[in-house]
Short mmCIF file of C-alpha atoms in Angstrom, two decimals:
data_model
loop_
_atom_site.label_atom_id
_atom_site.label_comp_id
_atom_site.label_asym_id
_atom_site.label_seq_id
_atom_site.Cartn_x
_atom_site.Cartn_y
_atom_site.Cartn_z
CA UNK S 1255 -0.01 0.02 0.04
CA UNK S 1256 2.86 2.38 0.76
CA UNK S 1257 4.30 1.87 -2.67
CA UNK S 1258 0.92 2.57 -4.32
CA UNK S 1259 0.54 5.76 -2.30
CA UNK S 1260 4.07 6.90 -3.19
CA UNK S 1261 3.44 6.24 -6.85
CA UNK S 1262 0.24 8.31 -6.80
CA UNK S 1263 1.94 11.22 -5.04
CA UNK S 1264 4.83 11.22 -7.56
CA UNK S 1265 2.42 11.18 -10.43
CA UNK S 1266 0.63 14.25 -9.24
CA UNK S 1267 3.87 16.10 -8.38
CA UNK S 1268 5.44 15.63 -11.82
CA UNK S 1269 2.27 16.47 -13.83
CA UNK S 1270 1.84 20.06 -14.94
CA UNK S 1271 -0.35 22.07 -12.60
CA UNK S 1272 -2.18 23.92 -15.42
CA UNK S 1273 -4.03 21.62 -17.70
CA UNK S 1274 -7.45 21.94 -19.24
CA UNK S 1275 -10.53 19.83 -18.42
CA UNK S 1276 -9.95 17.48 -21.30
CA UNK S 1277 -6.32 16.83 -20.30
CA UNK S 1278 -7.46 16.39 -16.69
CA UNK S 1279 -9.62 13.47 -17.77
CA UNK S 1280 -6.77 11.91 -19.82
CA UNK S 1281 -4.33 12.26 -16.97
CA UNK S 1282 -6.70 10.81 -14.41
CA UNK S 1283 -7.28 7.82 -16.68
CA UNK S 1284 -3.53 7.35 -17.16
CA UNK S 1285 -2.89 7.47 -13.42
CA UNK S 1286 -5.76 5.08 -12.75
CA UNK S 1287 -4.48 2.71 -15.44
CA UNK S 1288 -0.98 2.82 -13.94
CA UNK S 1289 -2.27 2.04 -10.48
CA UNK S 1290 -4.37 -0.85 -11.83
CA UNK S 1291 -1.28 -2.23 -13.61
CA UNK S 1292 0.76 -2.02 -10.42
CA UNK S 1293 -2.05 -3.69 -8.42
CA UNK S 1294 -2.25 -6.44 -11.04
CA UNK S 1295 1.50 -7.01 -10.79
CA UNK S 1296 1.39 -7.22 -7.01
CA UNK S 1297 -1.50 -9.62 -7.25
CA UNK S 1298 0.25 -11.78 -9.78
CA UNK S 1299 3.39 -12.04 -7.60
CA UNK S 1300 1.23 -12.93 -4.60
CA UNK S 1301 -0.58 -15.61 -6.66
CA UNK S 1302 2.74 -17.02 -7.73
CA UNK S 1303 4.00 -17.05 -4.17
CA UNK S 1304 0.93 -19.08 -3.07
CA UNK S 1305 1.37 -21.38 -6.07
CA UNK S 1306 5.00 -21.90 -5.24
CA UNK S 1307 4.32 -22.58 -1.55
CA UNK S 1308 1.62 -25.14 -2.46
CA UNK S 1309 3.98 -26.96 -4.87
CA UNK S 1310 6.72 -26.95 -2.29
CA UNK S 1311 4.37 -28.37 0.33
CA UNK S 1312 3.29 -31.12 -2.14
CA UNK S 1313 6.97 -31.92 -2.80
CA UNK S 1314 7.68 -32.29 0.92
CA UNK S 1315 4.60 -34.50 1.45
CA UNK S 1316 5.56 -36.75 -1.48
CA UNK S 1317 9.27 -37.05 -0.82
CA UNK S 1318 9.88 -36.39 2.91
CA UNK S 1319 7.31 -38.40 4.98
CA UNK S 1320 9.59 -37.92 8.07
CA UNK S 1321 8.27 -34.35 8.20
CA UNK S 1322 4.96 -34.83 9.93
CA UNK S 1323 4.45 -31.33 11.36
CA UNK S 1324 6.16 -28.30 9.82
CA UNK S 1325 5.87 -24.73 8.76
CA UNK S 1326 6.82 -23.67 5.17
CA UNK S 1327 7.33 -20.16 3.93
CA UNK S 1328 9.16 -18.70 0.93
CA UNK S 1329 12.11 -16.41 1.52
CA UNK S 1330 12.12 -14.85 -1.99
CA UNK S 1331 8.92 -13.10 -2.92
CA UNK S 1332 8.92 -10.07 -0.52
CA UNK S 1333 9.52 -6.97 -2.43
CA UNK S 1334 9.78 -8.74 -5.82
CA UNK S 1335 8.24 -7.24 -8.89
CA UNK S 1336 6.58 -9.37 -11.57
CA UNK S 1337 9.15 -8.43 -14.23
CA UNK S 1338 11.96 -9.48 -11.83
CA UNK S 1339 10.67 -12.95 -11.17
CA UNK S 1340 11.76 -14.46 -14.53
CA UNK S 1341 15.39 -13.68 -13.51
CA UNK S 1342 15.09 -15.65 -10.27
CA UNK S 1343 17.20 -18.76 -10.51
CA UNK S 1344 16.62 -20.23 -7.05
CA UNK S 1345 13.43 -20.06 -4.89
CA UNK S 1346 14.26 -20.79 -1.23
CA UNK S 1347 11.79 -21.84 1.44
CA UNK S 1348 12.35 -21.92 5.13
CA UNK S 1349 10.97 -25.03 6.89
CA UNK S 1350 10.75 -25.60 10.63
CA UNK S 1351 9.23 -28.46 12.52
CA UNK S 1352 7.06 -28.04 15.60
CA UNK S 1353 5.11 -30.10 18.13
CA UNK S 1354 1.38 -30.28 17.36
CA UNK S 1355 -0.53 -28.63 20.15
CA UNK S 1356 -2.79 -25.69 20.76
CA UNK S 1357 -1.00 -22.57 19.63
CA UNK S 1358 2.25 -24.41 18.70
CA UNK S 1359 5.64 -22.75 18.76
CA UNK S 1360 8.16 -23.09 15.91
CA UNK S 1361 11.00 -24.59 17.95
CA UNK S 1362 11.95 -27.73 15.98
CA UNK S 1363 14.59 -28.50 13.35
CA UNK S 1364 15.21 -25.89 10.68
CA UNK S 1365 15.77 -26.74 7.03
CA UNK S 1366 15.81 -24.88 3.74
CA UNK S 1367 14.20 -26.17 0.54
CA UNK S 1368 15.94 -24.93 -2.61
CA UNK S 1369 14.04 -24.90 -5.90
CA UNK S 1370 16.45 -24.43 -8.76
CA UNK S 1371 14.70 -23.06 -11.83
CA UNK S 1372 15.52 -23.69 -15.48
CA UNK S 1373 14.86 -21.34 -18.40
CA UNK S 1374 11.12 -21.00 -19.11
CA UNK S 1375 10.02 -21.68 -15.52
CA UNK S 1376 7.53 -18.77 -15.77
CA UNK S 1377 4.98 -18.76 -18.57
CA UNK S 1378 1.51 -17.28 -19.25
CA UNK S 1379 -0.03 -19.80 -16.87
CA UNK S 1380 2.20 -18.99 -14.01
CA UNK S 1381 4.99 -21.35 -12.78
CA UNK S 1382 5.98 -24.43 -14.79
CA UNK S 1383 7.08 -26.79 -12.04
CA UNK S 1384 8.52 -29.24 -14.54
CA UNK S 1385 11.35 -26.68 -14.87
CA UNK S 1386 12.23 -26.85 -11.19
CA UNK S 1387 14.78 -29.15 -9.40
CA UNK S 1388 14.38 -29.51 -5.66
CA UNK S 1389 16.94 -29.99 -2.80
CA UNK S 1390 16.21 -30.09 0.89
CA UNK S 1391 19.14 -28.89 3.03
CA UNK S 1392 19.51 -28.80 6.77
CA UNK S 1393 22.00 -26.63 8.73
CA UNK S 1394 24.78 -29.17 8.64
CA UNK S 1395 24.63 -29.51 4.87
CA UNK S 1396 24.36 -25.81 4.43
CA UNK S 1397 27.47 -25.31 6.56
CA UNK S 1398 29.35 -27.87 4.44
CA UNK S 1399 28.31 -25.99 1.34
CA UNK S 1400 29.43 -22.68 2.69
CA UNK S 1401 32.74 -24.08 3.92
CA UNK S 1402 33.44 -25.52 0.49
CA UNK S 1403 32.35 -22.27 -1.23
CA UNK S 1404 34.55 -20.00 0.99
CA UNK S 1405 37.40 -22.43 0.75
CA UNK S 1406 37.46 -22.14 -3.08
CA UNK S 1407 36.79 -18.38 -2.96
CA UNK S 1408 39.68 -17.42 -0.61
CA UNK S 1409 43.07 -18.31 0.59
CA UNK S 1410 41.76 -19.77 3.86
CA UNK S 1411 41.78 -23.57 3.49
CA UNK S 1412 41.46 -24.83 7.05
CA UNK S 1413 37.94 -26.21 7.34
CA UNK S 1414 37.76 -25.92 11.11
CA UNK S 1415 38.62 -22.23 10.97
CA UNK S 1416 36.13 -21.72 8.16
CA UNK S 1417 33.29 -23.41 10.05
CA UNK S 1418 33.97 -21.41 13.25
CA UNK S 1419 34.15 -18.17 11.34
CA UNK S 1420 30.95 -18.85 9.42
CA UNK S 1421 29.06 -19.68 12.55
CA UNK S 1422 29.94 -16.24 13.94
CA UNK S 1423 29.79 -14.30 10.70
CA UNK S 1424 28.12 -14.07 7.30
CA UNK S 1425 29.04 -14.11 3.65
CA UNK S 1426 29.06 -10.70 1.92
CA UNK S 1427 30.29 -9.45 -1.43
CA UNK S 1428 33.93 -9.17 -0.46
CA UNK S 1429 34.20 -12.24 1.79
CA UNK S 1430 33.16 -13.32 5.32
CA UNK S 1431 32.47 -10.66 7.87
CA UNK S 1432 32.10 -10.91 11.68
CA UNK S 1433 30.03 -7.87 12.59
CA UNK S 1434 31.73 -5.08 10.56
CA UNK S 1435 35.18 -6.66 10.21
CA UNK S 1436 36.14 -8.50 7.02
CA UNK S 1437 37.97 -11.60 8.40
CA UNK S 1438 38.17 -13.76 5.27
CA UNK S 1439 38.55 -11.78 2.00
CA UNK S 1440 37.55 -13.31 -1.23
CA UNK S 1441 39.83 -13.42 -4.28
CA UNK S 1442 39.37 -10.36 -6.57
CA UNK S 1443 38.37 -11.82 -9.95
CA UNK S 1444 37.21 -10.30 -13.25
CA UNK S 1445 33.66 -10.88 -14.37
CA UNK S 1446 34.67 -13.57 -16.80
CA UNK S 1447 36.71 -15.64 -14.25
CA UNK S 1448 35.42 -18.64 -12.34
CA UNK S 1449 36.80 -20.88 -9.69
CA UNK S 1450 35.16 -24.30 -9.35
CA UNK S 1451 34.94 -27.04 -6.73
CA UNK S 1452 33.28 -30.45 -7.31
CA UNK S 1453 31.12 -30.41 -4.24
CA UNK S 1454 28.93 -33.54 -4.58
CA UNK S 1455 27.46 -35.96 -7.07
CA UNK S 1456 24.67 -33.51 -7.69
CA UNK S 1457 26.45 -30.09 -8.00
CA UNK S 1458 29.54 -28.07 -8.46
CA UNK S 1459 30.02 -24.84 -6.60
CA UNK S 1460 31.32 -21.90 -8.66
CA UNK S 1461 32.92 -18.70 -7.38
CA UNK S 1462 32.51 -15.69 -9.58
CA UNK S 1463 32.74 -12.09 -8.34
CA UNK S 1464 29.65 -11.20 -6.24
CA UNK S 1465 27.79 -14.47 -6.60
CA UNK S 1466 27.59 -18.11 -5.61
CA UNK S 1467 27.12 -20.27 -8.70
CA UNK S 1468 25.68 -23.77 -8.42
CA UNK S 1469 26.10 -26.03 -11.48
CA UNK S 1470 23.50 -28.80 -11.43
CA UNK S 1471 24.97 -31.86 -13.02
CA UNK S 1472 21.63 -33.47 -13.85
CA UNK S 1473 20.21 -30.51 -15.78
CA UNK S 1474 23.56 -28.82 -16.72
CA UNK S 1475 22.14 -25.48 -15.45
CA UNK S 1476 24.33 -22.91 -13.83
CA UNK S 1477 22.25 -20.89 -11.36
CA UNK S 1478 23.31 -18.03 -9.20
CA UNK S 1479 22.46 -17.10 -5.61
CA UNK S 1480 22.85 -13.45 -4.66
CA UNK S 1481 24.56 -12.42 -1.45
CA UNK S 1482 21.22 -11.29 -0.01
CA UNK S 1483 19.80 -14.78 -0.34
CA UNK S 1484 22.84 -16.40 1.25
CA UNK S 1485 22.53 -14.02 4.22
CA UNK S 1486 18.85 -14.75 4.71
CA UNK S 1487 19.29 -18.49 4.56
CA UNK S 1488 22.31 -18.41 6.91
CA UNK S 1489 20.54 -16.19 9.41
CA UNK S 1490 17.47 -18.38 9.38
CA UNK S 1491 19.37 -21.63 9.95
CA UNK S 1492 21.87 -20.28 12.57
CA UNK S 1493 19.89 -17.55 14.29
CA UNK S 1494 20.08 -17.92 18.06
CA UNK S 1495 16.75 -18.86 19.67
CA UNK S 1496 15.34 -16.43 22.19
#
């Protein structure tokens, strides 16, 4: 709602103050049309979010019967515009178990479901889930991934040091920071340079300036995760409980 209000205010500020009655009608129609378009875009993104959460829930129910009580929420759709969604290469969902009871508390095991998208995953009908590959990752697996990634991205090779640092800090554009101090700087690369580690039978991790690349062996897709997504996932999995 705040964005809609701001858009309306800006429209009236930049429009000439002296227009005739005919132009007034045209301007009002244009503004109304713009607001309707923005509203339609917001509604479309919301519909896609609901569709994505439903499909993710169906995937968990079909492939992970050990999860009998859980909460599932996307980490990606807040603040996204419709035109930006086609560029999204990974949709991440936070999952947390709980004990079924009246007014339950989310205090169980945390995991992240990663949905890797292939080209054409968004079409006129919404999301084509045949273009998505799923991976469920817990905090231990995520830490192993981050250790492997930082190890290949920097001169620090001691895995114990890396794990301790990552538990206290977070990955940013230039390396790993603890509070405001850069404790593990990343290699400075040009945009066309890549450093690769063969992480598992499913994927390779690729360091390129400003992004974590994940090469999926099954689909041969190279997808990128931005630093903001890495931070959100890391904070969710390792946030201290109150």
